[in-house]
XYZ file of C-alpha atoms in Angstrom:
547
model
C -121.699 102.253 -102.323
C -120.388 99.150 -103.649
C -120.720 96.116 -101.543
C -117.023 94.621 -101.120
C -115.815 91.314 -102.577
C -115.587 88.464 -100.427
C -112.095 87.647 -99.809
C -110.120 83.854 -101.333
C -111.088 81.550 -98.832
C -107.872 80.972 -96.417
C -106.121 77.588 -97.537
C -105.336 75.450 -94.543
C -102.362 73.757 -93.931
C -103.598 70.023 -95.174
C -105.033 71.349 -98.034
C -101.674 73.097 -99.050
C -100.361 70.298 -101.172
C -98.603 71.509 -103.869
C -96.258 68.429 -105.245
C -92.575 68.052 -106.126
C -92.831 70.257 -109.098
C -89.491 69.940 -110.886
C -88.511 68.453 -108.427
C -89.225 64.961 -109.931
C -86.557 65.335 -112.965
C -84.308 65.617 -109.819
C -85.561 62.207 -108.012
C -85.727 60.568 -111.869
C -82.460 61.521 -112.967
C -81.448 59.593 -109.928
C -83.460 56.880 -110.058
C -82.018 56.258 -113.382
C -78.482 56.998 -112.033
C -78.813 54.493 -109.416
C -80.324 51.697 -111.558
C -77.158 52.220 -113.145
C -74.606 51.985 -110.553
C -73.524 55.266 -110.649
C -74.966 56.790 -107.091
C -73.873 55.699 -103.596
C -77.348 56.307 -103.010
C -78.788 57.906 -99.346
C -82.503 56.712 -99.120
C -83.263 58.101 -96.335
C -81.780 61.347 -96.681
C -83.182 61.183 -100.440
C -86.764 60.848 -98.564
C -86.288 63.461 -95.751
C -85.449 65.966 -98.566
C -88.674 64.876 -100.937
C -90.826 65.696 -97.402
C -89.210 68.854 -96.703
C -90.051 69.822 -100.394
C -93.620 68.309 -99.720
C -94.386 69.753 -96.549
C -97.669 71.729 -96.899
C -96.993 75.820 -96.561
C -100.221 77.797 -97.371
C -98.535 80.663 -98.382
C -97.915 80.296 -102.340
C -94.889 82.850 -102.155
C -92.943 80.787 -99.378
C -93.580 77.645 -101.421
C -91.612 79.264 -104.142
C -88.855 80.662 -101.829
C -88.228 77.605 -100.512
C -88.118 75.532 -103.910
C -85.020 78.141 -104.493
C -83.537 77.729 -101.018
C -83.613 73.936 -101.438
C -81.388 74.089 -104.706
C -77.807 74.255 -102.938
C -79.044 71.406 -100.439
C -80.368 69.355 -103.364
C -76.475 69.676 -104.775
C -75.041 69.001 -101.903
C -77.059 65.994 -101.835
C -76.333 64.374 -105.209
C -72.977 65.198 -104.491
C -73.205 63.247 -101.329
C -74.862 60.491 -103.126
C -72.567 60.002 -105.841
C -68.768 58.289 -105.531
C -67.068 61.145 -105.754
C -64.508 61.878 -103.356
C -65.745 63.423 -99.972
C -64.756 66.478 -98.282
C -62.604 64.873 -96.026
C -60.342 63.394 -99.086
C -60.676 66.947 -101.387
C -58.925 68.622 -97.748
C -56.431 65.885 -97.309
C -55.134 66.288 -101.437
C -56.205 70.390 -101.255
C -52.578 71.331 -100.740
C -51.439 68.344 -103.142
C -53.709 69.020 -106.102
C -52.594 73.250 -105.747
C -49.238 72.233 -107.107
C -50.755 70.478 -110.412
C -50.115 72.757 -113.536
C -53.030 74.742 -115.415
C -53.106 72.185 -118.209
C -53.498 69.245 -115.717
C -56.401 70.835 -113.967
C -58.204 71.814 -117.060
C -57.523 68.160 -118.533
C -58.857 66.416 -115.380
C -62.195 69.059 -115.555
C -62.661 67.662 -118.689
C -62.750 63.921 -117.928
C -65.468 64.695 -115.418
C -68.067 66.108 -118.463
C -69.573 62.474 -119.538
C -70.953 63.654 -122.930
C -73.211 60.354 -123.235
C -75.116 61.192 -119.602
C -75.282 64.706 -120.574
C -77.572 63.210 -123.522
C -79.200 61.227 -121.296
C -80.242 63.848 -118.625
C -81.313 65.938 -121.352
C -83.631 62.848 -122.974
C -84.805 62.338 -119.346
C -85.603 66.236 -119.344
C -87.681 65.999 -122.534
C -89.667 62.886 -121.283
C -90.245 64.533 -117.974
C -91.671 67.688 -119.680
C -93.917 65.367 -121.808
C -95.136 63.633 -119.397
C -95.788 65.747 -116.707
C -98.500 67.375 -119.295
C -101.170 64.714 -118.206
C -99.493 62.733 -115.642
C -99.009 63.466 -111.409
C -95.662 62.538 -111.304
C -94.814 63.237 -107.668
C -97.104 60.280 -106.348
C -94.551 57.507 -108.342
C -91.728 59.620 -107.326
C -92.506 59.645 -103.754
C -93.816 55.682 -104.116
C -90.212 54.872 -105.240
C -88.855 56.755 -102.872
C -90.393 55.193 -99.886
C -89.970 51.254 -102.317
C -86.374 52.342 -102.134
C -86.074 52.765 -98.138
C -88.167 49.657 -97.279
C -86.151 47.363 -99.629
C -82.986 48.713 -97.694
C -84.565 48.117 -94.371
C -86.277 44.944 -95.269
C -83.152 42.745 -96.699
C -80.967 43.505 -93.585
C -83.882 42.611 -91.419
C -84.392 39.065 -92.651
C -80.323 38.125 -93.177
C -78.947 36.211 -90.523
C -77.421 37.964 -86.909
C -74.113 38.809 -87.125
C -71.378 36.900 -86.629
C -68.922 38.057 -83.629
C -65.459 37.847 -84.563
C -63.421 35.325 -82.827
C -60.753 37.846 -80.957
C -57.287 35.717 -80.560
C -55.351 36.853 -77.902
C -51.823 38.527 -78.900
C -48.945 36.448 -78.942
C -45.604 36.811 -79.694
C -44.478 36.911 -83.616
C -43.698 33.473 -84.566
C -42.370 33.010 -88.122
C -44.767 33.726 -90.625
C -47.672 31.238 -92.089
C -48.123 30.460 -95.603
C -51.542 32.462 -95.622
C -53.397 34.790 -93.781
C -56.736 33.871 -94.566
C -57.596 32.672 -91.111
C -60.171 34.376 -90.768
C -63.269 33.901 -88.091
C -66.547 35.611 -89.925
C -67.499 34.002 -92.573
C -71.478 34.909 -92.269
C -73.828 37.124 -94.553
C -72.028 40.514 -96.013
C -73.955 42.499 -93.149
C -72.375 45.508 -92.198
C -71.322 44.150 -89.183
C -69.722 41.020 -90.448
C -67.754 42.756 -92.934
C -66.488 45.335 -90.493
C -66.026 42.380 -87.827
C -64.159 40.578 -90.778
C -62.092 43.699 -91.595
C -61.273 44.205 -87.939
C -59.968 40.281 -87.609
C -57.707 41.034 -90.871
C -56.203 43.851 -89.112
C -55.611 41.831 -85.688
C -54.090 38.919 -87.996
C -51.739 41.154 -90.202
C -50.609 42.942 -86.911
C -48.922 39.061 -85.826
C -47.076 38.506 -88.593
C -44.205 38.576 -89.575
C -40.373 37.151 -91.792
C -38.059 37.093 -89.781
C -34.399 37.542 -91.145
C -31.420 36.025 -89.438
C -29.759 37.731 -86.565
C -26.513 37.095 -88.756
C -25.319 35.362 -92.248
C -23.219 32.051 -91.742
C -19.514 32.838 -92.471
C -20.070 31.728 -96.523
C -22.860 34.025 -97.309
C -22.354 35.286 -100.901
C -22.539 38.817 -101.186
C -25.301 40.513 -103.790
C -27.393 43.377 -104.526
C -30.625 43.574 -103.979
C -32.408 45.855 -106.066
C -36.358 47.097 -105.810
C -37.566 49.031 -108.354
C -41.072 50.764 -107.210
C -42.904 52.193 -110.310
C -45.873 54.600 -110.268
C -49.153 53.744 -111.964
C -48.445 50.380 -113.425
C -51.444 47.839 -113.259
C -52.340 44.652 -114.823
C -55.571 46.298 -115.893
C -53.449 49.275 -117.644
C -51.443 47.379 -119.555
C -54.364 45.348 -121.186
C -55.714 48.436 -121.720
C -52.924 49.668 -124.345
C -51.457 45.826 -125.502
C -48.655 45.583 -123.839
C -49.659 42.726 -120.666
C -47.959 40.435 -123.037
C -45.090 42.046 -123.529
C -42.152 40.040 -123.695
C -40.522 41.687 -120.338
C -42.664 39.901 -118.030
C -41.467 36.103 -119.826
C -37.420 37.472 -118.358
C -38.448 36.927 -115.110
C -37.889 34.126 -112.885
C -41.072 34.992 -110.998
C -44.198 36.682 -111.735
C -46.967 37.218 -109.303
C -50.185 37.285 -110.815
C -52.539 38.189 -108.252
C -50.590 41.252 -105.937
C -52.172 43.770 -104.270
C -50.739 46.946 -104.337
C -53.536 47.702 -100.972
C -53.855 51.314 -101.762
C -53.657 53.611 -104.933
C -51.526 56.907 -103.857
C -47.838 56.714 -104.123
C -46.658 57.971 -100.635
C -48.896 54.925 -98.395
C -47.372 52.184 -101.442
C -43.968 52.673 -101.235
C -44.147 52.683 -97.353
C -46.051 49.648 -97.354
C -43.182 48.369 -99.536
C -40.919 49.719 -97.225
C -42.510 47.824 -94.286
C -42.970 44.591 -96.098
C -41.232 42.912 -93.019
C -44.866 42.356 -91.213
C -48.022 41.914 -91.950
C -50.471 44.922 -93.358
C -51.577 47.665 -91.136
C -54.520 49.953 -91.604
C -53.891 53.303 -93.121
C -53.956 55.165 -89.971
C -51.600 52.662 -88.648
C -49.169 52.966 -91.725
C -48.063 56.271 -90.141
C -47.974 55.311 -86.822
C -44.395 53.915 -85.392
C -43.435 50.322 -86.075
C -41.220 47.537 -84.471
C -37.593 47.913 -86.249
C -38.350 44.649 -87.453
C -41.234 45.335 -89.879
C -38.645 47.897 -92.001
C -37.043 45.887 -94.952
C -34.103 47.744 -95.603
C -33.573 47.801 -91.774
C -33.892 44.360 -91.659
C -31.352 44.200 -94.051
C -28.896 47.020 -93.247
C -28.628 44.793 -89.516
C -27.080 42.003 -91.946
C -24.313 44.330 -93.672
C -26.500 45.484 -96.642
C -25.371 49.245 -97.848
C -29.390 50.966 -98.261
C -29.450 53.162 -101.401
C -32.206 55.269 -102.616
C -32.478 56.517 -106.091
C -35.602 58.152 -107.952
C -36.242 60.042 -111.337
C -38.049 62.704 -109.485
C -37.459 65.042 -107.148
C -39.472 63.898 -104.749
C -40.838 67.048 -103.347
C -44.632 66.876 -104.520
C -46.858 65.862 -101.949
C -43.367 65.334 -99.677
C -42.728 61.903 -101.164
C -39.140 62.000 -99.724
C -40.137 63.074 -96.350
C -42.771 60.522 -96.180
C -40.129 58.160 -96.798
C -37.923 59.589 -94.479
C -40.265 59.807 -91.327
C -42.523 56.861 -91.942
C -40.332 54.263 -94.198
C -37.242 54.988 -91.947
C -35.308 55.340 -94.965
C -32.628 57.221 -94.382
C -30.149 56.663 -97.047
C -28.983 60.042 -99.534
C -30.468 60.452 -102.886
C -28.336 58.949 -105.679
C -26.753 62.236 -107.764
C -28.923 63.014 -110.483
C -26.709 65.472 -111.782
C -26.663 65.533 -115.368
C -29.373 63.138 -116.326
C -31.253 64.138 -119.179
C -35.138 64.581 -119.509
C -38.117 63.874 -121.952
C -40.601 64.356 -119.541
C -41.875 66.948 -117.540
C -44.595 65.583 -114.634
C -47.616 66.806 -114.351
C -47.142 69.560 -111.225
C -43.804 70.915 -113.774
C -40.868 69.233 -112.330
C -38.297 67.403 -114.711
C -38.806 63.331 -114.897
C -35.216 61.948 -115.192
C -34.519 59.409 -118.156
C -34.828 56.103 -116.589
C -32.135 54.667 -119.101
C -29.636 56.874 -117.926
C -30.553 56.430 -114.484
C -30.347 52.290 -114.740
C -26.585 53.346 -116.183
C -25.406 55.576 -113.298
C -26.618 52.799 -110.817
C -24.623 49.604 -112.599
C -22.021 52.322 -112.913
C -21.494 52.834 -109.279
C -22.013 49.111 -108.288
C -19.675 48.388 -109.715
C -17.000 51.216 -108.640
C -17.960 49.720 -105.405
C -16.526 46.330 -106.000
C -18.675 43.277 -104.056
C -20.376 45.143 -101.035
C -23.575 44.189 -100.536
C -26.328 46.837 -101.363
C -30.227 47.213 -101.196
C -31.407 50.075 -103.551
C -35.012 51.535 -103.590
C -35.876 53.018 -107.152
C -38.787 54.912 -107.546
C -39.989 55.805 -110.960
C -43.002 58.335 -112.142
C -42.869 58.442 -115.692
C -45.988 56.787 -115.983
C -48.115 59.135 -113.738
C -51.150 60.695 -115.156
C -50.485 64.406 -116.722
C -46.910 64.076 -117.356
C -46.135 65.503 -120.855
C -43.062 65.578 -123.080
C -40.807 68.670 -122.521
C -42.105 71.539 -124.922
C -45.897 70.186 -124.790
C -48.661 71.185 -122.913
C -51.077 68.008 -123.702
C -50.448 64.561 -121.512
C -48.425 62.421 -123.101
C -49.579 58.960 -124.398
C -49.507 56.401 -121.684
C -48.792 53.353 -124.214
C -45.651 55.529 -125.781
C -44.840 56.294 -122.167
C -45.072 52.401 -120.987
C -43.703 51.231 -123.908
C -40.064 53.490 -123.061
C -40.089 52.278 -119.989
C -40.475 48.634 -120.223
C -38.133 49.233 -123.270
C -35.549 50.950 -120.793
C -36.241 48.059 -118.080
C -35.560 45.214 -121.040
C -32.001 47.348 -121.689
C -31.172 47.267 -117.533
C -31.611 43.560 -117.666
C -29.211 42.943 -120.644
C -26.787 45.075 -118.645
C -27.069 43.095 -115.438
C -26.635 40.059 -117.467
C -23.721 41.038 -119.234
C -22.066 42.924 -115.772
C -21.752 39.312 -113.813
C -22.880 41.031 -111.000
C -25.234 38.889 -108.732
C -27.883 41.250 -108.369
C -32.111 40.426 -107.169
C -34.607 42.209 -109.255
C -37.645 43.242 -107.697
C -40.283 45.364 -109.902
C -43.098 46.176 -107.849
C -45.625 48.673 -108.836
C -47.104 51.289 -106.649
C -50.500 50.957 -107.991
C -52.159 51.552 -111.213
C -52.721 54.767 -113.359
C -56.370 53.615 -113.600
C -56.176 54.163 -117.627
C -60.155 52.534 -117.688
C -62.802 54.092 -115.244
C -65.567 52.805 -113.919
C -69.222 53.565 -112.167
C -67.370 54.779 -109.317
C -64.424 56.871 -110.888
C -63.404 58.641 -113.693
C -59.976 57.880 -115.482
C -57.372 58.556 -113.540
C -58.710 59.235 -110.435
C -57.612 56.991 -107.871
C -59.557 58.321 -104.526
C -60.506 54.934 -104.354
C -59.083 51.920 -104.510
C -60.785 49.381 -106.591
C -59.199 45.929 -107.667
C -58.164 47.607 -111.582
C -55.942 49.971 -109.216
C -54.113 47.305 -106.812
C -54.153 44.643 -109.129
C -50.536 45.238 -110.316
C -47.665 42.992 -112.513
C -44.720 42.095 -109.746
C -41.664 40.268 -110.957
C -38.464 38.934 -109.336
C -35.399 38.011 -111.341
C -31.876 36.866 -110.451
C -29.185 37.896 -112.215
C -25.727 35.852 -112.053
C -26.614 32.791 -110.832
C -24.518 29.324 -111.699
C -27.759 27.757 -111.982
C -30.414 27.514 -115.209
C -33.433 29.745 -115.400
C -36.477 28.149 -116.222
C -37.730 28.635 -119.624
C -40.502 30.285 -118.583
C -41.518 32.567 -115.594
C -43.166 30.656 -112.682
C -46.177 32.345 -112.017
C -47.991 32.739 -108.428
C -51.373 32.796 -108.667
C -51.703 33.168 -104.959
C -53.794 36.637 -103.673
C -50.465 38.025 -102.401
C -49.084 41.442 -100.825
C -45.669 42.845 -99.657
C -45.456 40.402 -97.296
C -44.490 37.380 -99.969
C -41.612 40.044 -101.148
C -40.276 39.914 -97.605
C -40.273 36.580 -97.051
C -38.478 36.103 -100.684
C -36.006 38.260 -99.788
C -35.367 36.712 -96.813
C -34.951 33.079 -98.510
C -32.236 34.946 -100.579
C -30.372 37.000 -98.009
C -27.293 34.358 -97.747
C -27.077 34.701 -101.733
C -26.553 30.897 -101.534
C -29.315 30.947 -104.685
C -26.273 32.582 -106.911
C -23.404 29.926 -106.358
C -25.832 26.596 -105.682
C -25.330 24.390 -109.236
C -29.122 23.833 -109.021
C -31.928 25.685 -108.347
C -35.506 24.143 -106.728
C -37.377 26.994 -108.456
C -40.093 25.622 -107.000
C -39.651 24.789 -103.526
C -38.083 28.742 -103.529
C -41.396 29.966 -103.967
C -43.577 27.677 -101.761
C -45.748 28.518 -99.048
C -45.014 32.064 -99.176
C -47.527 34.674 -97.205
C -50.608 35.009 -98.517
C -53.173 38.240 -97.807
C -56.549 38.198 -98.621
C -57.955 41.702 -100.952
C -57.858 44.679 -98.892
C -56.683 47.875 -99.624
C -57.656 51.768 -97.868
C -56.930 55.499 -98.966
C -57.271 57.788 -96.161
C -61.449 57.342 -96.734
C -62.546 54.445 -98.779
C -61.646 50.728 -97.543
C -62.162 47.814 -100.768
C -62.274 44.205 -99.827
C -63.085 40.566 -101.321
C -65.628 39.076 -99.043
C -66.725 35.548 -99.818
C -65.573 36.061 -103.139
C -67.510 39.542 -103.644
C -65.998 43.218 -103.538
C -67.062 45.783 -101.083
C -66.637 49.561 -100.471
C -67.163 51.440 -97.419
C -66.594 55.020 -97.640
C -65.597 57.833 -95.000
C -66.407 55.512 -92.399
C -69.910 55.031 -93.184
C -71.949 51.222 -94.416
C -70.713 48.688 -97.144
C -72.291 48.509 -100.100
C -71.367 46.190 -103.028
C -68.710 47.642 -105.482
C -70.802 48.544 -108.391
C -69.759 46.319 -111.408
């Protein structure tokens, strides 16, 4: 009778260490990522993973079950750790990004493949496998793991308490000051003195105000006042293909070189356009009711001004109109757009009206209607990302695209000079097509909204005047928002500035509204702090915006 074999001595828990395995090329890959710029990085849900993965478990077989089970949690978390847009924002655009066209979606999967990190990760890979021959890896991994939580906790630790925002008490809306930069915190970028400053900004922007006259003096000169709102149009775009310097911008009597657009989707920047009468709100505030007072075309329908809206779309994708409608109070019918031809096709399959023929029909109808006074909203999209020409499936070339339009915008302005008509050009940008990405976003995705996005080209021109243009636009260098458009507007209501001999170009433009960088989608905030951008996202800390 055989004498039986004694059995594998019975592993206890301590003694169950089995390390991070592949784990590591995980952890590295992000290390590496993050050294970069690229990761929003968690540390401490980065280490709470790395333990769970460490945790001792005697029996070999659940070890290797729960290396499998971890893999859809270790997604989820470099998901979560990169600057990708959150659940909350992917729900909020589901229903809008449904009605983009096959093409568009495939195009926009491809500008997520980065072909350069791919050959990176896979260098990384090779390394790892090298190395891992002779070397322990997990003990550096976990070591920078834990280096990477202390030097989070350590540097807010030592920085200074914050500083308590100064609350003002509300008072009534006084006519509005030449900047709103009067701020209280002005302490170390904690994350409670950049959400104290943010929180001041708000209660600042919510007490000002222009304020229009309750009624024009009995020799007001009528005009037209016309605002031309274009889609993805930023200074940052138009370096990109040449054309900053185009000789457009030098036709303008004004040109505001440091705007803020304060968000990058279409719907919130044309209602923020639409509400340039006070100061800026919050996003959640944008669709919340407002005084009658902070509506523009309101403000100027109360002083006999005919509101007209006209647009080269049709509006309907992502309920642009209604948007306008319920939260822009504009009300006014949708210029005829019968029989305008079209070279474009946008990028969710709807025709793009030719902005020429547009510009034609509008000068066309001003002048059927003799001397009223008018105040037209144009909004254009030819410039969006994915719109093609009619008869191609591939985007169409932004430069070719930009080039047309400022082209068709050069041809408006020779009209309106040659008409007589004593018309106010305003060309304000919605935001920018974000032609160049960055460490946070891809091109042309505009979840958030960094300062290549807002930063966009404004420019006000008056047509008819008796008095000389300068030679050369006068440029305000000022950080500026909608509010300075308002305030403009207002100077020029009486349309004194078309029959005055002489023109104070500069005294026009002096000690308009200022407004400091700030700008919100529905889950990222950006802001200039101390002269230094920060993101929060979703409601969670600030971090620096990687450069």
């Amino acid at each position: 009778m055989k004498a039986s074999q004694p059995s594998a001595p019975r592993l206890r828990v301590w003694q169950s260490w089995r390390g991070l395995g592949a784990w590591n090329y995980y952890f590295l890959l992000k290390f590496v990522l993050l050294w970069q710029g690229y990761l929003n990085f968690d540390a401490l849900s980065n280490l709470i993973f790395a333990a769970v993965l460490l945790f001792p478990l005697p029996s070999l077989r659940v070890h290797r079950w729960r290396q499998w089970i971890a893999l859809p949690f270790g997604l989820a978390l470099l998901y979560h750790d990169t600057w990708l847009p959150g659940w909350r924002s992917i729900v909020s655009q589901g229903a809008d990004v449904t009605g983009f066209s096959m093409g568009y979606l495939l195009e926009l999967a491809d500008r997520f493949i980065n072909w350069q990190w791919i050959g990176v990760g896979f260098a990384l890979l090779v390394g790892y496998l090298f190395v891992s021959q002779w070397i322990r890896l997990t003990t550096f991994t976990v070591a920078a793991l834990l280096w990477v939580n202390l030097s989070f906790l350590v540097t807010p630790f030592f920085a200074s308490k914050p500083v308590t925002a100064a609350v003002q008490p509300t008072v009534t809306a006084q006519p509005v000051a030449a900047s709103g930069t009067d701020n209280k915190v002005n302490g170390p970028p904690t994350d409670a003195n950049l959400s104290a400053y943010l929180e001041q900004f708000y209660q600042n922007e919510s007490r000002r105000t222009v304020r229009f006259p309750d009624a024009l003096p009995a020799d007001a000169q009528p005009f037209d006042l016309l605002v031309i709102n274009i889609c993805s149009l930023a200074w940052a775009d138009l370096d990109a293909v040449n054309l900053s310097t185009s000789p457009l911008w030098s036709r303008f009597d004004y040109v505001f070189s440091n705007f803020n657009s304060a968000t990058a989707y279409s719907g919130p920047a044309s209602i923020r356009l639409l509400r340039a009468s006070c100061g800026q709100p919050s996003h959640h505030n944008l669709y919340q009711s407002a005084g009658q007072q902070c509506y523009l075309f309101d403000d100027l329908a109360r002083l006999g001004f005919t509101s007209q809206l006209a647009m080269d779309h049709t509006g309907e994708f992502g309920n642009y109109i209604g948007n306008l409608r319920d939260d822009a109070d504009m009300k006014s019918p949708l210029m005829s757009q019968a029989g305008l031809g079209h070279e474009l096709t946008s990028f969710d399959g709807s025709p793009i009206f030719n902005d020429g023929q547009l510009f034609t029909r509008w000068l066309e109808n001003q002048e059927k209607a003799g001397t009223a006074r008018t105040a037209t909203f144009f909004n254009l999209i030819p410039l969006h990302d994915g719109n093609r020409y009619v008869g191609s499936n591939k985007s169409a070339d932004y430069r070719s695209r930009a080039t047309t339009l400022l082209n068709n915008l050069n041809t408006f302005m020779d009209q309106l000079e040659k008409s007589g008509r004593k018309v106010m050009l305003v060309v304000v940008p919605e935001h920018g097509a974000a032609l160049v990405g960055d460490k946070m976003q891809i091109s042309g995705l505009r979840d958030i909204p960094s300062p290549g996005i807002t930063h966009i080209p404004v420019g006000v021109k008056f047509f008819g005047m008796q008095a000389p243009h300068s030679a050369s636009p006068m440029k305000i260098d000022a950080p500026s928002s909608y509010l300075a458009i308002a305030e403009m507007v207002s100077r020029a209501v009486d349309g004194k500035v078309f029959t005055s001999p002489s023109m104070d170009w500069k005294t026009f433009s002096a000690n308009l509204p200022q407004t400091p960088l700030v700008s919100e989608n529905e889950n990222a905030v950006v802001m200039e702090y101390q002269g230094k951008v920060y993101i929060r996202l979703n409601g969670g800390g600030w971090v620096p915006y990687p450069s």
